[in-house]
CSV table of N, CA and C in Angstrom, one decimal:
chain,number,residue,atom,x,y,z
A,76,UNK,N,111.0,111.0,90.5
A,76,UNK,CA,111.5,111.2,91.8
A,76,UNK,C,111.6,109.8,92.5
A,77,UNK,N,113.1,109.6,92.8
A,77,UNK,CA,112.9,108.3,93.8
A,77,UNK,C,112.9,108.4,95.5
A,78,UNK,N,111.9,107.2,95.8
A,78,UNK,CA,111.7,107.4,96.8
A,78,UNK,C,113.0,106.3,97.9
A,79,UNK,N,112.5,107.2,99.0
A,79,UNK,CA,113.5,106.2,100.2
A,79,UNK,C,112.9,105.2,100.7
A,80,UNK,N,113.8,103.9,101.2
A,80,UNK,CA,113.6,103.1,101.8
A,80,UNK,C,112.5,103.5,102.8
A,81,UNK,N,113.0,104.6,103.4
A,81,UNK,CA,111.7,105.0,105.1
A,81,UNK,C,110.3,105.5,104.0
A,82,UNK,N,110.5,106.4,103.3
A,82,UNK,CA,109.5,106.8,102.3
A,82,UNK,C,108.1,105.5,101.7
A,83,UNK,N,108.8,104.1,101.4
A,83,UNK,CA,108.0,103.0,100.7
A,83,UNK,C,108.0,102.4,101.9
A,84,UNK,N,108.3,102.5,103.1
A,84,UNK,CA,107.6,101.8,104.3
A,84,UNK,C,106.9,102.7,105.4
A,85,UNK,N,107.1,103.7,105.3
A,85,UNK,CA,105.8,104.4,105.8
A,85,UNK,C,104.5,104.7,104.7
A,86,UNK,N,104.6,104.4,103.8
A,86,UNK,CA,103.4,104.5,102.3
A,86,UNK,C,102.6,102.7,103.1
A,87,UNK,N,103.4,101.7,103.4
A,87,UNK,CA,103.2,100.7,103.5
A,87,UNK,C,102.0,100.9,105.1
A,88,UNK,N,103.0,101.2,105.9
A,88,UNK,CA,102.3,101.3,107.1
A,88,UNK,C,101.1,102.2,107.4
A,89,UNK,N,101.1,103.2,106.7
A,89,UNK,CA,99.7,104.1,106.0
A,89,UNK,C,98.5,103.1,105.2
A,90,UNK,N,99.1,102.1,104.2
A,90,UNK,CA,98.1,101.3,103.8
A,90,UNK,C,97.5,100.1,104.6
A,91,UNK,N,98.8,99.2,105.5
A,91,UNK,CA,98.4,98.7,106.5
A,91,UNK,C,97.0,99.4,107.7
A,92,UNK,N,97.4,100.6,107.9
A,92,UNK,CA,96.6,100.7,109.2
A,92,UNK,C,95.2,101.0,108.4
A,93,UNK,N,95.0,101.6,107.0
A,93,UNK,CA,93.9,101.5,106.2
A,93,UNK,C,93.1,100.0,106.3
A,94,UNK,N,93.8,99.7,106.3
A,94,UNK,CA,93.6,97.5,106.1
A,94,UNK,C,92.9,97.2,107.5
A,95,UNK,N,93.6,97.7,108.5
A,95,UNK,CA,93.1,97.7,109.9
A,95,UNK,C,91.6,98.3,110.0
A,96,UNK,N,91.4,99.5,109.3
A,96,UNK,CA,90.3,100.1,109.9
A,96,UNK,C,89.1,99.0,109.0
A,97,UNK,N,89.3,98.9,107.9
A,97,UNK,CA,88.6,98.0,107.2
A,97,UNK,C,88.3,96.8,107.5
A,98,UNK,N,89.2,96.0,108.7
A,98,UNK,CA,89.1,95.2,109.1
A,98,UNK,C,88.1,95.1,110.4
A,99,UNK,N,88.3,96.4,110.7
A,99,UNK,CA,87.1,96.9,112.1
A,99,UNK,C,85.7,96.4,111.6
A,100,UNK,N,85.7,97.6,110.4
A,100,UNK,CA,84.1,97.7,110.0
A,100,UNK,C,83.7,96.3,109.7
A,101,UNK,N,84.5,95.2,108.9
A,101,UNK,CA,84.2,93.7,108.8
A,101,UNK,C,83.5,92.9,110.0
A,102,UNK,N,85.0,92.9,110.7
A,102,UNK,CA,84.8,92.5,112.3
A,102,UNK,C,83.0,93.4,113.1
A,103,UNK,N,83.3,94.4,113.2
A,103,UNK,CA,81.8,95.0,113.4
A,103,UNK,C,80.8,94.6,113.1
A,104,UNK,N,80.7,94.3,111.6
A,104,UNK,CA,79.0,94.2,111.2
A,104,UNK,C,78.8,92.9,111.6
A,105,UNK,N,79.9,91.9,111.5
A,105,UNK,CA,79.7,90.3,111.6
A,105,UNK,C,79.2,90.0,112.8
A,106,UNK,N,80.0,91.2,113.4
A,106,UNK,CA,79.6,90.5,115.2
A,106,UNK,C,78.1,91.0,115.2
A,107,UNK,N,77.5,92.2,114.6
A,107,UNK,CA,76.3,92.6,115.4
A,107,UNK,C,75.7,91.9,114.6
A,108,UNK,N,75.6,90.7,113.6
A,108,UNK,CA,74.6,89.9,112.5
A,108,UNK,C,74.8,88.1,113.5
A,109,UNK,N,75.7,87.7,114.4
A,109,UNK,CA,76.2,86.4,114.2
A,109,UNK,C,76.1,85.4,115.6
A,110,UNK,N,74.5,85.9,116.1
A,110,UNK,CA,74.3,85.3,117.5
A,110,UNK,C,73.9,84.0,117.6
A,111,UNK,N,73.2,83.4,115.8
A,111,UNK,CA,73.4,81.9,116.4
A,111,UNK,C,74.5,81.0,116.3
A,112,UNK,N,75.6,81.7,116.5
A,112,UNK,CA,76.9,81.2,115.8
A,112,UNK,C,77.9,81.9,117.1
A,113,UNK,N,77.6,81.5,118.4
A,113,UNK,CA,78.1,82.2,120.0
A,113,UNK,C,79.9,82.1,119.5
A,114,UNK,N,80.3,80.8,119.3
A,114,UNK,CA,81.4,80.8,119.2
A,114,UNK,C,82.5,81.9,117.9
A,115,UNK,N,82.0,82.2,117.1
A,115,UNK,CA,82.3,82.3,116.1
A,115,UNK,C,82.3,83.9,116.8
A,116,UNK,N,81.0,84.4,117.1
A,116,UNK,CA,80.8,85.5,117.7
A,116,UNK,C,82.2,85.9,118.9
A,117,UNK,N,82.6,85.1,119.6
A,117,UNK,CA,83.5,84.9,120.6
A,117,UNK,C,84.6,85.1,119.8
A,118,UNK,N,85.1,84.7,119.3
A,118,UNK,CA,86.3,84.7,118.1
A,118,UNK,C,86.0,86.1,117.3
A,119,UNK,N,85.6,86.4,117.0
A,119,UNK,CA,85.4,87.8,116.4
A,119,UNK,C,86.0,89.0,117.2
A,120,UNK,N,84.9,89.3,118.4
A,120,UNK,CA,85.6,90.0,119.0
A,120,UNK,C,86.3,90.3,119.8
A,121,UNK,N,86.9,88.5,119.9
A,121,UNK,CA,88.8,88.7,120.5
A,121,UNK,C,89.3,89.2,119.0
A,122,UNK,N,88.7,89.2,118.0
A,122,UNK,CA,90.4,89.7,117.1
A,122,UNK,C,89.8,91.2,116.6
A,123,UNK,N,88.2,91.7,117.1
A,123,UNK,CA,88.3,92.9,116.9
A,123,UNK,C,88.6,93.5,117.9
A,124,UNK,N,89.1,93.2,118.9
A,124,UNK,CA,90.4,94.1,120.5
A,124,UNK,C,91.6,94.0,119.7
A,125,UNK,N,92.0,93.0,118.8
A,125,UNK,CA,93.7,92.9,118.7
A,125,UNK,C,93.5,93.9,117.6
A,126,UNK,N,92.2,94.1,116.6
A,126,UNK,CA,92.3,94.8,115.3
A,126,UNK,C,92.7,96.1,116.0
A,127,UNK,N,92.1,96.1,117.0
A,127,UNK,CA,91.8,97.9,117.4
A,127,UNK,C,93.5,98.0,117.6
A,128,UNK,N,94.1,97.2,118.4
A,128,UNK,CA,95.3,97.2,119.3
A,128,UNK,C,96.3,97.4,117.9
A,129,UNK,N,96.3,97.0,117.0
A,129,UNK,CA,96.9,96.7,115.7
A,129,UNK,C,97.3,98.2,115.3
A,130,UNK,N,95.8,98.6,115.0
A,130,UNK,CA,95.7,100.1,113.6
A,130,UNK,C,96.4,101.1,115.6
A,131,UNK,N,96.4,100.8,116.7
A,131,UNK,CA,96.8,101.5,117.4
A,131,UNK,C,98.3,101.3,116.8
A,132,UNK,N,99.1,100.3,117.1
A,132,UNK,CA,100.2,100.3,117.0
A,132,UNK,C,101.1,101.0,115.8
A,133,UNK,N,100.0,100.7,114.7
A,133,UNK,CA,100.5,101.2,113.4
A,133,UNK,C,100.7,102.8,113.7
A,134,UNK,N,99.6,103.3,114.0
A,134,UNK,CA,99.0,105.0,114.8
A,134,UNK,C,100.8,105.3,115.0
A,135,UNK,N,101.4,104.1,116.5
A,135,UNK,CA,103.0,105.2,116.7
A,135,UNK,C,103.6,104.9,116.1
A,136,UNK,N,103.3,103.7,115.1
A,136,UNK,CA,104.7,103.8,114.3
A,136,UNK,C,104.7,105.1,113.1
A,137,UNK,N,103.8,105.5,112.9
A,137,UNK,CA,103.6,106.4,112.2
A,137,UNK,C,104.1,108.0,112.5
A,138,UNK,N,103.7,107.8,113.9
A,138,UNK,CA,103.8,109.3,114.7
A,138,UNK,C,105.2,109.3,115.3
A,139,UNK,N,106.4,107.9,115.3
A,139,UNK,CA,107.5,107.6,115.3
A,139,UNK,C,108.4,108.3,114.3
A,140,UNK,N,107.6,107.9,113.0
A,140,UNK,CA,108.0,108.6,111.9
A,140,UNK,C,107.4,110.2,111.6
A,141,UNK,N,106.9,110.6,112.4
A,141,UNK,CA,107.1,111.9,111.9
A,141,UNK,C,105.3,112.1,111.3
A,142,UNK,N,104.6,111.3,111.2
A,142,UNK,CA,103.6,111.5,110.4
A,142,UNK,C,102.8,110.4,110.5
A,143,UNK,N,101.1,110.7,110.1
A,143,UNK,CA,100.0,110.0,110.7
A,143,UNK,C,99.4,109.1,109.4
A,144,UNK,N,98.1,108.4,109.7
A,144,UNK,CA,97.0,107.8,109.0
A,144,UNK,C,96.6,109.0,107.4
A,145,UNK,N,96.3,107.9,106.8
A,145,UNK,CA,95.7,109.2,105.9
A,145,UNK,C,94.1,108.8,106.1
A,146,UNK,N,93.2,110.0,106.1
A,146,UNK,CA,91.6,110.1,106.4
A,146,UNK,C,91.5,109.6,105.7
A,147,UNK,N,91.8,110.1,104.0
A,147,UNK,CA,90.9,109.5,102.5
A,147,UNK,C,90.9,108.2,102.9
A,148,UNK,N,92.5,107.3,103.3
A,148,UNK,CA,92.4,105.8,102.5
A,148,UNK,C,91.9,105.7,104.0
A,149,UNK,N,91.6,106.0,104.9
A,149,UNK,CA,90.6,104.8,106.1
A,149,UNK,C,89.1,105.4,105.9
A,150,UNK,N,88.8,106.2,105.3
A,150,UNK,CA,87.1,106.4,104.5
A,150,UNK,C,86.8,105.5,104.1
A,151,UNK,N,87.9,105.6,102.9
A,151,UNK,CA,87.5,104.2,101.8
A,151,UNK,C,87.9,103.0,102.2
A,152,UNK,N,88.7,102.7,102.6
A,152,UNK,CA,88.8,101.3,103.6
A,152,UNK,C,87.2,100.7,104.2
A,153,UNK,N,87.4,102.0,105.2
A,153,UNK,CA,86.1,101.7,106.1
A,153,UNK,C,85.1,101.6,105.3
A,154,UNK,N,84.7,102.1,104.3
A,154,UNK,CA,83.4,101.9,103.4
A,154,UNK,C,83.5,100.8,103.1
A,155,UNK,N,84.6,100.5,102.0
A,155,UNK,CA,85.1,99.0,101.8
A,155,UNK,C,84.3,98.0,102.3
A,156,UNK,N,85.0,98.0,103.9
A,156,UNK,CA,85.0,97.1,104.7
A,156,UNK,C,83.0,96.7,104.9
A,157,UNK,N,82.5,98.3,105.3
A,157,UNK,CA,81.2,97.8,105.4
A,157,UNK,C,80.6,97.5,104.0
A,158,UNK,N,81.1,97.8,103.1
A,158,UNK,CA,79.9,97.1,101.8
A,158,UNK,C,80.2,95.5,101.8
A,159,UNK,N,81.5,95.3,102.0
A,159,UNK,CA,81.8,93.8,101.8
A,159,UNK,C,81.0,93.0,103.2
A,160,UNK,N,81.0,93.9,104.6
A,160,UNK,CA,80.3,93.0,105.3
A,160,UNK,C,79.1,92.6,104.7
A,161,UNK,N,78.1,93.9,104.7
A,161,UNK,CA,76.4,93.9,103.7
A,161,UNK,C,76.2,93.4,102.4
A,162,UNK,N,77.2,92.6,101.9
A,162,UNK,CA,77.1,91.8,100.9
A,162,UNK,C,76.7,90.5,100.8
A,163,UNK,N,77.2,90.2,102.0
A,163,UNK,CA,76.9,89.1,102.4
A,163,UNK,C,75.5,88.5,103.2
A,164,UNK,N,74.3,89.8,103.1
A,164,UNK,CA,73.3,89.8,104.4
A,164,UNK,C,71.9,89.1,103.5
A,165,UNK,N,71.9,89.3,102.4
A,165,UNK,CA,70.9,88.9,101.9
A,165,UNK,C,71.2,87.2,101.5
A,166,UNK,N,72.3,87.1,101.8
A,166,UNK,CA,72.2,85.0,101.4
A,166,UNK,C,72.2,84.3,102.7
A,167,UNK,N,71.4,83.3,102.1
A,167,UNK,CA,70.8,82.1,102.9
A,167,UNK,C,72.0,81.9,103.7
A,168,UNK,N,73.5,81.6,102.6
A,168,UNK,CA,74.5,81.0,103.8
A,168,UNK,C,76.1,82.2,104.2
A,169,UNK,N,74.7,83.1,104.4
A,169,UNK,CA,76.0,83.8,104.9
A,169,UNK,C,77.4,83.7,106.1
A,170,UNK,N,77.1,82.4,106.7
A,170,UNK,CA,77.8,82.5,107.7
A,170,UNK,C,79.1,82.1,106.7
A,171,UNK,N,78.6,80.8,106.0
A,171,UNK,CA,79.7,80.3,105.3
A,171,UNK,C,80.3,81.5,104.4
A,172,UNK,N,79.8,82.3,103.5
A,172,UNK,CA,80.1,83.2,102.9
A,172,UNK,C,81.7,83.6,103.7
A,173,UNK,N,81.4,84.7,104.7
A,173,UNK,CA,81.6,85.4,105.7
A,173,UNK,C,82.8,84.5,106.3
A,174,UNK,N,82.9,83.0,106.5
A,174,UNK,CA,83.9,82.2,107.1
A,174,UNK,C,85.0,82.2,105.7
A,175,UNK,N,84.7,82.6,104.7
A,175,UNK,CA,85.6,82.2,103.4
A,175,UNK,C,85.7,83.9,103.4
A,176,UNK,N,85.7,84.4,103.6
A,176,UNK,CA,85.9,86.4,103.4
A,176,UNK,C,86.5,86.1,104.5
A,177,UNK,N,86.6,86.2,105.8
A,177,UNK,CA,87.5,86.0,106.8
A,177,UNK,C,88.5,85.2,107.1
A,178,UNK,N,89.1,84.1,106.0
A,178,UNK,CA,90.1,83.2,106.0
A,178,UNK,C,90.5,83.9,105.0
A,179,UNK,N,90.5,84.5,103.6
A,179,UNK,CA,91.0,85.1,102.9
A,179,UNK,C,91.2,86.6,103.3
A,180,UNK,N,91.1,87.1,103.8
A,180,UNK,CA,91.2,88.6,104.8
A,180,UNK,C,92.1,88.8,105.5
A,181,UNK,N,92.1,87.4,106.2
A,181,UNK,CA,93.2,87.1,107.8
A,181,UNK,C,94.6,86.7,106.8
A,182,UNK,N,94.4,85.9,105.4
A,182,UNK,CA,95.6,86.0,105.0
A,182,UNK,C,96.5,87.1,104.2
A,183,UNK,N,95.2,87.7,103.4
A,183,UNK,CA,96.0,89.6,103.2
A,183,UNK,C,96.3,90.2,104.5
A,184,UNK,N,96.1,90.3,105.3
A,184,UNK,CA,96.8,91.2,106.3
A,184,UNK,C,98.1,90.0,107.1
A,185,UNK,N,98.1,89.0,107.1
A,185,UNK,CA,99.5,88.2,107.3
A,185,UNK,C,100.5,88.4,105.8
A,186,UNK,N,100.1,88.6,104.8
A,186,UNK,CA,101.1,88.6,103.4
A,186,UNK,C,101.4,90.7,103.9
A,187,UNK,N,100.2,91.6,104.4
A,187,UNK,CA,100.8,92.8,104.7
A,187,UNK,C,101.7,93.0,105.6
A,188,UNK,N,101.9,92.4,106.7
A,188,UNK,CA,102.5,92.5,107.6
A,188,UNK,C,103.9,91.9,107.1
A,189,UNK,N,104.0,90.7,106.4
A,189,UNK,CA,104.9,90.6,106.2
A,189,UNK,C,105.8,91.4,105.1
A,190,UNK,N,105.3,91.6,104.1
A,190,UNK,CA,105.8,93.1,103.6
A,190,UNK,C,106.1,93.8,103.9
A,191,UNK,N,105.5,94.4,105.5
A,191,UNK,CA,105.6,95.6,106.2
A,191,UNK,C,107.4,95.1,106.8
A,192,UNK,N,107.2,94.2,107.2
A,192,UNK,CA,108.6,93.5,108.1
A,192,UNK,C,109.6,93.4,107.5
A,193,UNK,N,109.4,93.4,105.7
A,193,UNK,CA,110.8,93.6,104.9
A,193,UNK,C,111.6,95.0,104.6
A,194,UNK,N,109.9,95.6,104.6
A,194,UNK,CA,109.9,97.0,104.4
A,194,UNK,C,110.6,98.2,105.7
A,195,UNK,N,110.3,97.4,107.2
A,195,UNK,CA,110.8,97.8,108.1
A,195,UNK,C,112.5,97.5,108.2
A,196,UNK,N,113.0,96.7,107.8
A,196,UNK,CA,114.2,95.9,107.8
A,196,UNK,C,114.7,96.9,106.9
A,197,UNK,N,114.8,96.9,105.5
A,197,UNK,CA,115.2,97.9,104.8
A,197,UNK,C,115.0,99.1,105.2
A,198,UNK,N,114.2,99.9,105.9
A,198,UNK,CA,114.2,101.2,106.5
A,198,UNK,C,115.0,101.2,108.0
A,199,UNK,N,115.4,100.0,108.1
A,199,UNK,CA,116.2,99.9,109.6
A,199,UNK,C,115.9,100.8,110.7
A,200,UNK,N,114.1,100.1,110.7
A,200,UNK,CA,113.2,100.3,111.9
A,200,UNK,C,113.1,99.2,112.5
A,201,UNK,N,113.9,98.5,113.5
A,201,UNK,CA,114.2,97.6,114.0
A,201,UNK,C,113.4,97.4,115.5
A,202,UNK,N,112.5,98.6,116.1
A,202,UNK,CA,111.7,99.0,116.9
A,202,UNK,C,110.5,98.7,116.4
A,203,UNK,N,109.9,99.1,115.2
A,203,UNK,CA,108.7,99.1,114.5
A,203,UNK,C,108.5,97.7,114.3
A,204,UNK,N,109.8,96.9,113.9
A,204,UNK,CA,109.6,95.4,113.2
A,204,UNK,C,108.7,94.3,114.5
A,205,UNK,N,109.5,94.8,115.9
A,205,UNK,CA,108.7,94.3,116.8
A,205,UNK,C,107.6,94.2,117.4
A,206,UNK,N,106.9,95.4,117.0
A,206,UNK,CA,105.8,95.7,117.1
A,206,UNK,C,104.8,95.1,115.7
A,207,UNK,N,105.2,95.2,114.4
A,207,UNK,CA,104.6,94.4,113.4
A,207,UNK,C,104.7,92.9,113.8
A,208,UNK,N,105.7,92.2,114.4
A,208,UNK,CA,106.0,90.8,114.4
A,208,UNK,C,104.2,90.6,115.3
A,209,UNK,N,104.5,91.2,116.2
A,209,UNK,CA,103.5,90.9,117.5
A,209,UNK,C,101.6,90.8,116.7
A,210,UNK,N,101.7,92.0,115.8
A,210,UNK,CA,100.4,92.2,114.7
A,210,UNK,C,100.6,90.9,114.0
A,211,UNK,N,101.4,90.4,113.3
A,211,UNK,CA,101.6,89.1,112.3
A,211,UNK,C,100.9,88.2,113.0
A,212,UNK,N,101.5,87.5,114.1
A,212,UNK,CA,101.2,86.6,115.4
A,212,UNK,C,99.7,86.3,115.7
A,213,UNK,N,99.2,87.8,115.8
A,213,UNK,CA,98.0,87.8,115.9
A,213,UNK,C,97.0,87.5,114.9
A,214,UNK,N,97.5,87.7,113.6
A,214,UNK,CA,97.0,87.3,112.5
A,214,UNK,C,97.0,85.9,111.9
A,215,UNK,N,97.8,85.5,112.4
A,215,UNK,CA,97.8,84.1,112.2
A,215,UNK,C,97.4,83.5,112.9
A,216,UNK,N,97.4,83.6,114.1
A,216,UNK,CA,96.5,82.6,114.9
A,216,UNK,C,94.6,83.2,114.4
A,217,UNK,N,94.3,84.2,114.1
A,217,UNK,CA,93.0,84.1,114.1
A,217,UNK,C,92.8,83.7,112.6
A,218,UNK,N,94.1,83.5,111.4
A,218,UNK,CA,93.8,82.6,110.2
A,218,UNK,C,93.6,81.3,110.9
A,219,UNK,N,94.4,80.3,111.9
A,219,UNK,CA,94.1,79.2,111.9
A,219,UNK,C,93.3,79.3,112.8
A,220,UNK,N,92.6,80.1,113.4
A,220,UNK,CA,91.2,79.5,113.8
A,220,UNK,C,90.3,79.8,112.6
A,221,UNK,N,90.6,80.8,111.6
A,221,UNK,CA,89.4,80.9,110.8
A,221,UNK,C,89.5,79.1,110.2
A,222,UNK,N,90.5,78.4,109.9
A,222,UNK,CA,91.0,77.1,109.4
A,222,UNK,C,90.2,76.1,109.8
A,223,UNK,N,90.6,76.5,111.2
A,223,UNK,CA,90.3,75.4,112.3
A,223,UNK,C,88.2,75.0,112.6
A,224,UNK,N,88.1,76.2,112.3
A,224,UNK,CA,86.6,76.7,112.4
A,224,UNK,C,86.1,76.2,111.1
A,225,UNK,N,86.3,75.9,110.4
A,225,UNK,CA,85.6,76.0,108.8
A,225,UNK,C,84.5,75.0,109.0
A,226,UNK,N,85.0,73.5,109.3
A,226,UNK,CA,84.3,72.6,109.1
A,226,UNK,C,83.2,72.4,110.2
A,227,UNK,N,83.4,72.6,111.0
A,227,UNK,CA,82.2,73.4,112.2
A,227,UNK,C,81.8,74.0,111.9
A,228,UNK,N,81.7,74.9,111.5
A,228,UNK,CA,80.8,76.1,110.9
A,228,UNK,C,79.5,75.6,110.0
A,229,UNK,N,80.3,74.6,109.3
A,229,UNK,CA,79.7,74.4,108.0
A,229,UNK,C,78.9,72.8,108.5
A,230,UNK,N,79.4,72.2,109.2
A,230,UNK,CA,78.7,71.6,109.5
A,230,UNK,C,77.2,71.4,110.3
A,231,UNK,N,77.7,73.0,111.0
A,231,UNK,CA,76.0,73.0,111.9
A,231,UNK,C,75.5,73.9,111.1
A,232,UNK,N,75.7,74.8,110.3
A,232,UNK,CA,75.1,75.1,109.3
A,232,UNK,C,73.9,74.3,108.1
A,233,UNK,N,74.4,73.2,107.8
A,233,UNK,CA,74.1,72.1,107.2
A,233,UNK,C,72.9,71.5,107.9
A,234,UNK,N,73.5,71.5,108.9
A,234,UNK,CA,72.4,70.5,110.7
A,234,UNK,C,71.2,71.5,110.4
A,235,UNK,N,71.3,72.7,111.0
A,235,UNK,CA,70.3,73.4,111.0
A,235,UNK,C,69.3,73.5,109.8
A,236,UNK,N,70.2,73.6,109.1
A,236,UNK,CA,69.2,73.8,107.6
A,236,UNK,C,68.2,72.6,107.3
A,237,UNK,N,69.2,71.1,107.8
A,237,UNK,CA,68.3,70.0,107.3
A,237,UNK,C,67.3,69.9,108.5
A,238,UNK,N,67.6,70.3,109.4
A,238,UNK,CA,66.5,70.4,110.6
A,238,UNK,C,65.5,71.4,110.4
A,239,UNK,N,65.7,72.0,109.3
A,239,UNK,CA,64.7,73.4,109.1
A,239,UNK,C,64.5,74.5,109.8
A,240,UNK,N,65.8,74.6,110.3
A,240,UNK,CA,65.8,75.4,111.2
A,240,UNK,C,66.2,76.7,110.6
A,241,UNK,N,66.5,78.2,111.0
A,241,UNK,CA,67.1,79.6,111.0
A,241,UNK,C,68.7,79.2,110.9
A,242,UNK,N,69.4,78.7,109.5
A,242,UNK,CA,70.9,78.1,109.2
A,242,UNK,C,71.3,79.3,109.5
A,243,UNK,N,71.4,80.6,108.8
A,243,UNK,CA,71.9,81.8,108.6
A,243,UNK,C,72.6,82.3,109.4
A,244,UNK,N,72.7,83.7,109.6
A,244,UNK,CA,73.2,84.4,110.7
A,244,UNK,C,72.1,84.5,112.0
């Protein structure tokens, strides 16, 4: 059976908004683990309001098309998302951990979106595309802060530790 152009870009925007909820649970657990780390904390949950605002947007483009989220894949997403946060809880340098899962994270969902935007163009959802550009946008600026952040991060990380201090989360 072949599928339609609108067919492989609503399959897309169904996995996207899966990506989104997964991205919650990430965003979530990090913020409630990451108070000696204010800024980083600050940065988090500006981009878990845009995550929420995101899997919203995906929500109409879906209900645009006729059809919703699928439960299974944002179950397993969301599981996903929390085992990969609690992976990270039992090491010494989980912030660092966690700053390299969040620069690699922020760049899958900038490579999904942009798939999503070819996939909308060929489905000649030209409505939808504007609303994905606006999610891209957002993802890239919180890749280059995850960028921009690294060496800070890692550097008071380091400070603390040689000071003997609580480095961690």
């Amino acid at each position: 059976m072949q599928e339609s152009y609108r067919d492989t870009y609503i399959t897309g925007l169904i996995n996207a908004r899966a990506l989104e909820v997964e991205a919650t649970q990430l965003l979530s657990r990090q913020i409630d683990r990451v108070k000696s780390y204010p800024e980083v904390e600050e940065a988090l949950r500006r981009h878990l309001t845009e995550t929420e605002q995101q899997r919203d947007r995906l929500d109409s483009l879906l209900e645009a098309h006729g059809t919703s989220h699928s439960s299974v894949k944002d179950f397993v997403t969301g599981l996903v998302g929390n085992m990969a946060a609690m992976g990270h809880v039992p090491m010494q340098d989980e912030i660092i951990k966690n700053s390299f899962a969040n620069y690699a994270f922020e760049h899958f969902e900038i490579a999904s979106y942009k798939s999503l935007l070819t996939l909308a163009d060929l489905a000649g959802d030209t409505k939808g595309a504007g609303l994905l550009k606006v999610s891209l946008q957002e993802e890239q600026r919180m890749a280059q802060w995850c960028e921009d952040s690294l060496e800070g991060i890692t550097r008071k990380y380091a400070t603390l530790r040689a000071q003997g201090e609580k480095a961690g989360i």
